[in-house]
Short mmCIF file of C-alpha atoms and ligand atoms in Angstrom, two decimals:
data_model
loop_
_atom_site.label_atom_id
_atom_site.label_comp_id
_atom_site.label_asym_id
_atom_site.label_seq_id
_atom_site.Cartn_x
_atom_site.Cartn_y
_atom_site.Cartn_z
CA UNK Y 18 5.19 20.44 -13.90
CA UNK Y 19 8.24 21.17 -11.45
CA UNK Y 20 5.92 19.37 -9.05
CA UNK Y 21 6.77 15.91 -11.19
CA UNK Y 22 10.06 13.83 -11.09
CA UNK Y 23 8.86 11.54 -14.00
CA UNK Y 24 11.11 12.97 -16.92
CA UNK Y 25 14.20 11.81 -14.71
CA UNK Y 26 14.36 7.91 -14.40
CA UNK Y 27 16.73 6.03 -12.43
CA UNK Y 28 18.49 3.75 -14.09
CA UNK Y 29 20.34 0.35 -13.21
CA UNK Y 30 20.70 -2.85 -13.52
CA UNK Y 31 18.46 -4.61 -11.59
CA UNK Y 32 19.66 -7.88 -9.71
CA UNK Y 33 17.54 -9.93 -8.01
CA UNK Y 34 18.96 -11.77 -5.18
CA UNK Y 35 16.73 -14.82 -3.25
CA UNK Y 36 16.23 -14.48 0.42
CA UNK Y 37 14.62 -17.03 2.98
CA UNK Y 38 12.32 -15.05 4.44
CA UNK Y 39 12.56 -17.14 7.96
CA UNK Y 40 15.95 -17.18 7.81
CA UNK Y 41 17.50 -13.92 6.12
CA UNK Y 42 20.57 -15.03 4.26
CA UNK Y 43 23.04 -12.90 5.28
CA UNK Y 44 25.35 -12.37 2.17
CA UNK Y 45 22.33 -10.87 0.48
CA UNK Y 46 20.97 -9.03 3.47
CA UNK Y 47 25.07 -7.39 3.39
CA UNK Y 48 25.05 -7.02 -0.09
CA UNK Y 49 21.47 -5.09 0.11
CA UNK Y 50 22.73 -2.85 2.77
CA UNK Y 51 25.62 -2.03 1.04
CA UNK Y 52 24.06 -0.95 -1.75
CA UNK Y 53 21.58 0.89 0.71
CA UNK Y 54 24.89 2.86 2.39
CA UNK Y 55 25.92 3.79 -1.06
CA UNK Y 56 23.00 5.42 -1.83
CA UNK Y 57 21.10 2.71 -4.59
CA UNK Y 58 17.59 1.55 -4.43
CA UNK Y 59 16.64 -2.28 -3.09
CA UNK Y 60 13.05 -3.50 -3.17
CA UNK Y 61 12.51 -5.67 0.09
CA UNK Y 62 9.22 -7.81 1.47
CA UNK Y 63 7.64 -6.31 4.69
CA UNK Y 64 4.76 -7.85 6.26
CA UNK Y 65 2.14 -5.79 4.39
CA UNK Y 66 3.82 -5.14 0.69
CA UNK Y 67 7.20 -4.86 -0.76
CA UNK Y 68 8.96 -1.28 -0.41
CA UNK Y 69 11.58 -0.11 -2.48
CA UNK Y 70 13.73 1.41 0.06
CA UNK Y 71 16.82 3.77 0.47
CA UNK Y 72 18.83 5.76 2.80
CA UNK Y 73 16.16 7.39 4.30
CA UNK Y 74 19.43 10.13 5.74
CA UNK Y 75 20.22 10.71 2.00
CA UNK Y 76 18.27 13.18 -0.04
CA UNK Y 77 19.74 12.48 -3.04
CA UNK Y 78 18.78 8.54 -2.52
CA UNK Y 79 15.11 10.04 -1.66
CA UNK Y 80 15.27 11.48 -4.97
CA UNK Y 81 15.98 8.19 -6.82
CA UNK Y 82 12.86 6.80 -5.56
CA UNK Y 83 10.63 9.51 -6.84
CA UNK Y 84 12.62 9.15 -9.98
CA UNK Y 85 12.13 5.33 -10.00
CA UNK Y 86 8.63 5.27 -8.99
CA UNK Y 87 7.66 8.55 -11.25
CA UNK Y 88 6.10 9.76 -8.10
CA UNK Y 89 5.08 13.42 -7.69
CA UNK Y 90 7.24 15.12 -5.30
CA UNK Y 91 4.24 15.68 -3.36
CA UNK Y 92 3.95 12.20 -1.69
CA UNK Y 93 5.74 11.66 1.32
CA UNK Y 94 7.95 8.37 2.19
CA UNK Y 95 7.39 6.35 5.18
CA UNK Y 96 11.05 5.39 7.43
CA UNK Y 97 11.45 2.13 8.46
CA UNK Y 98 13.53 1.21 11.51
CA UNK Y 99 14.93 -2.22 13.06
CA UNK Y 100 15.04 -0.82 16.71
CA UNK Y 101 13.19 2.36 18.90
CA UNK Y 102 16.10 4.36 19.02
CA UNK Y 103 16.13 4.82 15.91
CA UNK Y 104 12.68 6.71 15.96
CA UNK Y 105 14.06 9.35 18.30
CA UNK Y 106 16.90 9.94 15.48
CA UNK Y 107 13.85 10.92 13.17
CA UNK Y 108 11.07 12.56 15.22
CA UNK Y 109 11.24 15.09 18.14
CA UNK Y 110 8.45 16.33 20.36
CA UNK Y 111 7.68 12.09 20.63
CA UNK Y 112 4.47 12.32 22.85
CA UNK Y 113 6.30 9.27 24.78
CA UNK Y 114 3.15 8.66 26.59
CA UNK Y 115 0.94 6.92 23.74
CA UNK Y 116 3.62 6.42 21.78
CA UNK Y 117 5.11 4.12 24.02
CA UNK Y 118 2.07 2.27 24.11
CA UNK Y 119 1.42 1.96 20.63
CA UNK Y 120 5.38 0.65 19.68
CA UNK Y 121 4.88 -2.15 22.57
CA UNK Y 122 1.06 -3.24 21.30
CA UNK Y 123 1.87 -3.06 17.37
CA UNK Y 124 5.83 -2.85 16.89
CA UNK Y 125 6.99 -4.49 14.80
CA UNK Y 126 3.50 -4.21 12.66
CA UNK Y 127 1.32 -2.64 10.18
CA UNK Y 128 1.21 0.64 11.82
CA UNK Y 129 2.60 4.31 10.79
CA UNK Y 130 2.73 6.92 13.09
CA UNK Y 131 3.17 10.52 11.74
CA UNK Y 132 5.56 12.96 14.31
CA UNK Y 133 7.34 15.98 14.31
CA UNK Y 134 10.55 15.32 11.98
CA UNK Y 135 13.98 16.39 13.23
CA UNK Y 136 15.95 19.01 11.69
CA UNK Y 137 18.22 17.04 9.99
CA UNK Y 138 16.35 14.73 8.42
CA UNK Y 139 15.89 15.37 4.56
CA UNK Y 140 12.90 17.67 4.07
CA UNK Y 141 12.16 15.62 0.92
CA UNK Y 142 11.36 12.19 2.27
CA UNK Y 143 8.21 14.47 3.49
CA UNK Y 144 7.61 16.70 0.70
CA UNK Y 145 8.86 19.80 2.58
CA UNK Y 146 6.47 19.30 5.21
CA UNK Y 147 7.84 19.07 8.96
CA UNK Y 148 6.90 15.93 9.89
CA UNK Y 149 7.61 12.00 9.09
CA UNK Y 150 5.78 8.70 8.62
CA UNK Y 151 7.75 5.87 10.57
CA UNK Y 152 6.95 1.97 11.48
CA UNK Y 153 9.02 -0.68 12.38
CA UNK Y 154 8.25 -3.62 10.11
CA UNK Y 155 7.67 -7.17 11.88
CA UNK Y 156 9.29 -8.87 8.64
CA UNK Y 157 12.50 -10.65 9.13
CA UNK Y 158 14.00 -9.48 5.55
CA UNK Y 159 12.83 -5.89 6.13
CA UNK Y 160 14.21 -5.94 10.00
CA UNK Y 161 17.87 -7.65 9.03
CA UNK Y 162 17.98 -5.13 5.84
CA UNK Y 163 17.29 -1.99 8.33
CA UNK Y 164 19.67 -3.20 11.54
CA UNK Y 165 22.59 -4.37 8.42
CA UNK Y 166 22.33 -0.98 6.47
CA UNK Y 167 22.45 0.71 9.95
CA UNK Y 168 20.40 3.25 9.00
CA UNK Y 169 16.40 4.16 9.06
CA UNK Y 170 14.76 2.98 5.40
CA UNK Y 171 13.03 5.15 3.19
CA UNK Y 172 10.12 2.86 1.16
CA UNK Y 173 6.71 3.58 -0.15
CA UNK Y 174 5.52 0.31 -1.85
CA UNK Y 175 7.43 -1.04 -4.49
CA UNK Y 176 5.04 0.01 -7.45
CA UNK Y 177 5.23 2.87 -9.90
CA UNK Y 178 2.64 5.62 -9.10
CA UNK Y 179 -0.60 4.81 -9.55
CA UNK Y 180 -0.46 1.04 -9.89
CA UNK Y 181 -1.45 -1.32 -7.76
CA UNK Y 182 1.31 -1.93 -4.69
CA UNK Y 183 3.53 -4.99 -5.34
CA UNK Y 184 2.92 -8.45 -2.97
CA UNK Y 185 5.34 -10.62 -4.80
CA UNK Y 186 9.02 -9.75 -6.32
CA UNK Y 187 7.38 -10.44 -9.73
CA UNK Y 188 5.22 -7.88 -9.19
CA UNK Y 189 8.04 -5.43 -8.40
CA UNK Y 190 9.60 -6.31 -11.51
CA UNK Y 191 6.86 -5.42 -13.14
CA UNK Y 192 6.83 -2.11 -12.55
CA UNK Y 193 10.64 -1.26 -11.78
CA UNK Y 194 12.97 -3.67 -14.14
CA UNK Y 195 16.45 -1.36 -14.73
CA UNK Y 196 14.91 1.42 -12.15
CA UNK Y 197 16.15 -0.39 -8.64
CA UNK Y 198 19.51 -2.11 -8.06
CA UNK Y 199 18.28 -5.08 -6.10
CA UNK Y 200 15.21 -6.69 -5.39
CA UNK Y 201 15.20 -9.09 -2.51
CA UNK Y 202 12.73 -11.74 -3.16
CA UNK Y 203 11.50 -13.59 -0.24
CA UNK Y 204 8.32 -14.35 -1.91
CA UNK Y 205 5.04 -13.49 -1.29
CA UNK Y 206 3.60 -10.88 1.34
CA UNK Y 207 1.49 -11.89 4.36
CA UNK Y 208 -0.87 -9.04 4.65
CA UNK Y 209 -1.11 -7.62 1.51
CA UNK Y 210 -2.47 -4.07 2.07
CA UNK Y 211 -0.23 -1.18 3.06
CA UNK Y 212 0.17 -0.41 6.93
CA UNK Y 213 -2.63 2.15 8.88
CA UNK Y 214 -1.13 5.63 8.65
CA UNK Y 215 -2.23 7.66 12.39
CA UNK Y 216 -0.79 11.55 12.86
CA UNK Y 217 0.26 11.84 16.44
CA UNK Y 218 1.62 15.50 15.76
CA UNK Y 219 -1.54 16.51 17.68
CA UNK Y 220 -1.62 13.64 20.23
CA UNK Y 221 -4.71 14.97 21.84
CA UNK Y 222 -6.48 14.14 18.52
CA UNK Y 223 -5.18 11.06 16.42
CA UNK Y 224 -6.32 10.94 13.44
CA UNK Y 225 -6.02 7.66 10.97
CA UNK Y 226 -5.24 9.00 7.70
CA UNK Y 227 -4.86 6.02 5.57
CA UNK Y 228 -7.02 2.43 7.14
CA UNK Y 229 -5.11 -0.93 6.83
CA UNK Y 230 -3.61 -4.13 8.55
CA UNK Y 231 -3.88 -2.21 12.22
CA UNK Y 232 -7.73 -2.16 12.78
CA UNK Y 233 -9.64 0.79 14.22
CA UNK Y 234 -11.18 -0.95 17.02
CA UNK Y 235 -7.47 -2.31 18.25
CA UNK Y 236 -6.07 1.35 17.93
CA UNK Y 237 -9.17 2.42 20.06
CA UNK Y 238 -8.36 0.40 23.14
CA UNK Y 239 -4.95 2.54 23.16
CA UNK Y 240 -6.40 6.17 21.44
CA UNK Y 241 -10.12 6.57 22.45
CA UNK Y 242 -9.99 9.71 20.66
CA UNK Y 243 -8.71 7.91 17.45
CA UNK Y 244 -10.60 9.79 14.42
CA UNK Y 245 -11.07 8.58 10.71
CA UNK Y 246 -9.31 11.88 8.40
CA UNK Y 247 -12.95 13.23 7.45
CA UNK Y 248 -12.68 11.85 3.80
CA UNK Y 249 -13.50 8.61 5.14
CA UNK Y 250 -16.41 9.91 7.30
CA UNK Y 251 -18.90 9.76 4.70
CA UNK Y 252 -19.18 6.70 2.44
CA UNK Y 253 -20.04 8.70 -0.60
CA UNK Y 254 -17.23 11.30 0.10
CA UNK Y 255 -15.22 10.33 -3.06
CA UNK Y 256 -17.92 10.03 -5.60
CA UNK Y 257 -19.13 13.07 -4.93
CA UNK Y 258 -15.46 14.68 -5.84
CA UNK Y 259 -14.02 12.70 -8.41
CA UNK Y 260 -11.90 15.53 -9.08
CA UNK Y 261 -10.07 15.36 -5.73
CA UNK Y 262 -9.47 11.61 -5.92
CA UNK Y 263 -5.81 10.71 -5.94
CA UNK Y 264 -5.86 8.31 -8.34
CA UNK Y 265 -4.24 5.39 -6.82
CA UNK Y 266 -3.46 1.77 -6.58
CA UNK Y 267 -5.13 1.00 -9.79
CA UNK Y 268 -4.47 -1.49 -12.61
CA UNK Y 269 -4.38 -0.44 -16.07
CA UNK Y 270 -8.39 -1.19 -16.88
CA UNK Y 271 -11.10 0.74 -15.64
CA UNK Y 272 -12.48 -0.46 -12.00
CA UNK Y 273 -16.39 -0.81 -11.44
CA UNK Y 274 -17.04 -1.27 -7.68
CA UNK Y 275 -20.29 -2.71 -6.84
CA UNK Y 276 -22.13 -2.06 -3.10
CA UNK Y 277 -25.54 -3.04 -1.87
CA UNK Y 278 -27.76 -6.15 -0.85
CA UNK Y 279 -25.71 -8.97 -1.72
CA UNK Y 280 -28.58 -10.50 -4.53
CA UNK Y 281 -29.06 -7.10 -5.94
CA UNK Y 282 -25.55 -6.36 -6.51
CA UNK Y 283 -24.52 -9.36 -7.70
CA UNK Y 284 -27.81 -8.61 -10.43
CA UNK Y 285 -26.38 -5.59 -11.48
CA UNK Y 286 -22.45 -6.64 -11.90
CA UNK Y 287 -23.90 -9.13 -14.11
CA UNK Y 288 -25.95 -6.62 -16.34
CA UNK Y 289 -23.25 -4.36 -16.56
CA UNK Y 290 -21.00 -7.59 -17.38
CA UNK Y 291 -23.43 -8.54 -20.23
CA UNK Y 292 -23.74 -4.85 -21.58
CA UNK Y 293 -19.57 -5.01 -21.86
CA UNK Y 294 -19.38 -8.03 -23.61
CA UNK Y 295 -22.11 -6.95 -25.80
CA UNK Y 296 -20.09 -4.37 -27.03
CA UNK Y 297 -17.32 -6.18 -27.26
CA UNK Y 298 -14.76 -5.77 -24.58
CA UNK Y 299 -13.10 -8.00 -22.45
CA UNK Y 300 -14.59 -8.09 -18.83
CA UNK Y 301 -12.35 -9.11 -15.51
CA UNK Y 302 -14.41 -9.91 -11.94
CA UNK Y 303 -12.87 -9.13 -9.10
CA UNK Y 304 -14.88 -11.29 -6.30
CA UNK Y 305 -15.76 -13.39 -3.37
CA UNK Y 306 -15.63 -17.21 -4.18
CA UNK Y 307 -19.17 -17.71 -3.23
CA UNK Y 308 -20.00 -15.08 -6.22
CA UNK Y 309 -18.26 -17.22 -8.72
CA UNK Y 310 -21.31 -19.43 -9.60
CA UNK Y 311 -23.29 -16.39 -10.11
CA UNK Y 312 -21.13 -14.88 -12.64
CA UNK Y 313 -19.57 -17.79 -15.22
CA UNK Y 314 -19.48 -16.96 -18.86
CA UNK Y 315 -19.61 -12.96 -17.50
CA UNK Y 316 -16.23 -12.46 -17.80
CA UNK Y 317 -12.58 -13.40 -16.84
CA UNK Y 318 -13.14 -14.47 -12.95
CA UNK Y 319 -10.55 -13.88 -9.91
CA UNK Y 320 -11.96 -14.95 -6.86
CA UNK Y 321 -10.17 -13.45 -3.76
CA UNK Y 322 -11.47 -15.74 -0.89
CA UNK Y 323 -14.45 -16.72 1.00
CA UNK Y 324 -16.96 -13.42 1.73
CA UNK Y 325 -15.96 -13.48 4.80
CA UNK Y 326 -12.08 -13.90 5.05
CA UNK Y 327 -11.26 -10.66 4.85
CA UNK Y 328 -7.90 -11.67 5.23
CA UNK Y 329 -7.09 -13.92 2.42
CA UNK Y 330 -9.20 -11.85 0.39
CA UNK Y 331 -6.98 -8.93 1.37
CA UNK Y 332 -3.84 -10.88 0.86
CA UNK Y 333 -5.11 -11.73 -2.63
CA UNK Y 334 -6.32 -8.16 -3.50
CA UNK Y 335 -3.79 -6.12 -5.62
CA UNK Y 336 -2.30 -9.69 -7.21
CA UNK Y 337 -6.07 -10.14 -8.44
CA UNK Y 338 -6.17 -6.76 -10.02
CA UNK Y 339 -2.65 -7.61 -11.97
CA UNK Y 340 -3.29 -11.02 -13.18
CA UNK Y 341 -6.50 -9.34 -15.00
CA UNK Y 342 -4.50 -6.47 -16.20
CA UNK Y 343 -2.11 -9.42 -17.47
CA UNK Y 344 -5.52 -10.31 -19.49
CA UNK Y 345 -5.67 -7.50 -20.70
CA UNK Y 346 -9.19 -7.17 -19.61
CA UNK Y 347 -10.84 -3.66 -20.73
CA UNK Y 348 -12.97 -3.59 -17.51
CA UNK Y 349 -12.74 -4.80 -14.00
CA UNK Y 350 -16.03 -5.53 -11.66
CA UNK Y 351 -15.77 -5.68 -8.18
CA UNK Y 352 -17.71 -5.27 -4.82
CA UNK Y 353 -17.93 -3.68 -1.81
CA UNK Y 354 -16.78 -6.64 1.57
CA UNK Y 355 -18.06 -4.89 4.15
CA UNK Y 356 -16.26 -1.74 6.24
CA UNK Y 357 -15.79 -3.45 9.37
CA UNK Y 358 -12.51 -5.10 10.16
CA UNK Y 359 -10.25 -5.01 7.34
CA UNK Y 360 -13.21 -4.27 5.08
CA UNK Y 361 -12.11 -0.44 6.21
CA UNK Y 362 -8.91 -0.89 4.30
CA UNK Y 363 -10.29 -3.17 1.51
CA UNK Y 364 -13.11 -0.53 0.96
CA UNK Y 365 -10.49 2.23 0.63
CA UNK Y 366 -8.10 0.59 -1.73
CA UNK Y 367 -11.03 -0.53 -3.76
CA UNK Y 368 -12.47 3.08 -4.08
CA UNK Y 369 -9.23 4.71 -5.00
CA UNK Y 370 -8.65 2.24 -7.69
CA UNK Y 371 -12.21 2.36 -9.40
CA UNK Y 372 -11.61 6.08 -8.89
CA UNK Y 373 -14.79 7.17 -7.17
CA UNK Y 374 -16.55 4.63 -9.91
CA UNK Y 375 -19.40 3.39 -7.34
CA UNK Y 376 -22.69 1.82 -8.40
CA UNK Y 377 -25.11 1.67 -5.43
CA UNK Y 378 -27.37 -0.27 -5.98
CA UNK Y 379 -29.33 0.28 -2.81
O1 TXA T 22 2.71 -0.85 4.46
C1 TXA T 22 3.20 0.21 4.08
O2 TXA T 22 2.95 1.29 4.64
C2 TXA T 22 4.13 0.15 2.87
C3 TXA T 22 5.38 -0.65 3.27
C4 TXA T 22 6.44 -0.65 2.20
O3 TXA T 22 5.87 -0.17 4.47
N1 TXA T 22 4.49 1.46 2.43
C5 TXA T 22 3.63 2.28 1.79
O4 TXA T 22 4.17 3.47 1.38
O5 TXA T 22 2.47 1.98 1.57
P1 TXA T 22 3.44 4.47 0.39
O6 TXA T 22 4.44 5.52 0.11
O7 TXA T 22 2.89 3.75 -0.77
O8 TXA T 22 2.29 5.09 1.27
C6 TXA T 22 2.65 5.90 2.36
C7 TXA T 22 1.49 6.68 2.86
C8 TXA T 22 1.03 7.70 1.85
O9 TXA T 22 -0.37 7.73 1.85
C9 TXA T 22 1.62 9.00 2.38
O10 TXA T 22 0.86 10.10 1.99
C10 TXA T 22 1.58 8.76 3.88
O11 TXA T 22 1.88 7.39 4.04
N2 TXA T 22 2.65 9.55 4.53
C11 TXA T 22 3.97 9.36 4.49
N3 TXA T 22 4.62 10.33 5.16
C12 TXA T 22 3.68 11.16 5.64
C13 TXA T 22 3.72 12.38 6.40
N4 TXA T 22 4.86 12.93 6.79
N5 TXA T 22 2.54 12.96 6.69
C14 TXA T 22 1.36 12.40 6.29
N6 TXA T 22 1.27 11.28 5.57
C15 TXA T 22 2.41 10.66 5.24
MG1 MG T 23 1.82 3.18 -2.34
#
């Protein structure tokens, strides 16, 4: 179990300290960074979900964050940064070339780039491996909390591990009341999925390992020999090895996910609806707004957004799966939007939380 930091907690009393997210307030931005210098957790909004950040120079902060988010020690952190020089404190070999490239197009954005780390960086914001995750996040809290601290950020969302990441400071509550010092609410996030994750260490190959609010097809104009990390190559890659799914973003009830013809699958979510509350439980659906007149009196219903707004129904997507867990539903249904786009992202999130639970119906 050495690999596991979730016997040690953090502890502390958590205050939570309102921030206009247009207009950063500065006494709580420079009470935030303090606590950030002295070596405390915050939980701040970026543009895609809420991170609960620390020194990312400090190992010993790094370690409160596993601690806090009882995350295995095998999960690296992303760093945040305010301005480019602070990516060349954190990464050597930079291939400057695409790198360049990618910072002006999508910095600050929803994009991750994995590089060489620098010696002296703390081997355990990346698990002992030699490389780090940084972006520069385009939200105004999350920028004025980086350049006050004056140092990079350390945050992987502001959930504990396994849940689903946190969009609103409620949400971070949640999960992390009395295990982070300060949460800065500044309401709700815009994106709601996590950033795309690309590893430059081999620059002649990019590969995406995690899909999200950076699309494929933009990252292609820039990396033509952008790959997907091969579990995403095949679409039936995770059901056919449960065992190696991390299991991930999930809410407390099982997660159905539903693909196919849009008549047929919406069939079948409503016979598997019918044969849960036949027995009994408590069923939550996770769906488009057009679906919702197909599925009344089949359960608890969360519509996300119109079929094809990928966006709000995105934004909406990991609030969805906690208001139903908040109703204590024993089962959620959902379905597959598509894998274009942001349906890339949506698809994986989806997957990982109904744990390579797929029913096909094609
Ligand atoms: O949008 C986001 O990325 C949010 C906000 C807070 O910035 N952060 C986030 O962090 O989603 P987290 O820890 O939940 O997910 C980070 C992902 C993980 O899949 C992790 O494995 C990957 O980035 N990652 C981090 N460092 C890495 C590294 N050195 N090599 C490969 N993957 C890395
Ligand atoms: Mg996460």
């Amino acid at each position: 179990m050495s690999n596991w930091s979730a016997f040690v907690s953090y502890f502390a009393k958590t205050r939570i300290l309102q921030v206009n997210p247009n207009q950063p307030n500065d006494e709580n931005i420079q009470i935030a960074a303090h606590i950030i210098r002295n070596g405390g957790l915050v939980a701040f909004p970026t543009e895609t979900v809420y991170g609960l950040g620390a020194n990312a120079l400090d190992g010993d902060a790094l370690d409160r964050i596993y601690q806090a988010k009882e995350r295995p020690t095998s999960d690296p952190i992303i760093a945040h940064i305010a301005h480019i020089d602070q990516l060349h404190q954190l990464a050597i070999q930079i291939p400057l070339h695409v790198v360049t490239r990618l910072a002006e197009r999508f910095w600050p954005g929803a994009l991750t780039l994995v590089l060489h780390r620098a010696p002296h960086i703390p081997a355990n914001i990346a698990t002992g491996l030699n490389t780090i995750a940084v972006r520069m996040p385009a939200h105004p809290i999350a920028h004025a909390l980086i350049a006050a601290s004056g140092v990079p950020i350390a945050a992987p969302s502001a959930n504990t591990f396994t849940r689903p990441s946190a969009t609103t400071a409620q949400h971070v509550l949640e999960d992390l009341q009395d295990r982070v010092d300060v949460v800065l609410d500044g309401g709700e996030t815009n994106i709601g999925l996590e950033s795309t994750v690309i590893d430059l260490t081999n620059p002649d190959i990019p590969i995406i390992l995690r899909p999200g609010g950076v699309l494929l097809d933009e990252l292609r104009a820039i990396l033509p020999n952008i790959q997907l990390a091969p579990r995403y190559l095949k679409a039936d890659e995770a059901t056919s090895s449960p065992g190696q799914m991390l299991k991930h973003y999930s809410p407390r009830a099982k997660i159905k996910l539903f693909a196919g013809p849009l008549y047929s699958m919406l069939l079948a979510m409503k016979e598997t609806a019918q044969s849960h509350l036949n027995r009994g439980e408590k069923v939550g659906l996770l769906i488009a707004n057009e679906d919702c007149h197909h599925l009344t009196d089949f359960g608890i219903l969360y519509p996300l957004g119109k079929r094809d707004d990928l966006k709000t129904i995105s934004h909406n997507l990991f609030a969805g799966m906690r208001y139903l867990d908040s109703q204590k539903v024993d089962v959620i249904l959902t379905r597959d939007f598509g894998r274009s786009g942001l349906g890339a992202a949506l698809w994986d999130r989806l997957l990982r939380a109904a744990e390579g639970r797929v029913i096909d119906v094609q």
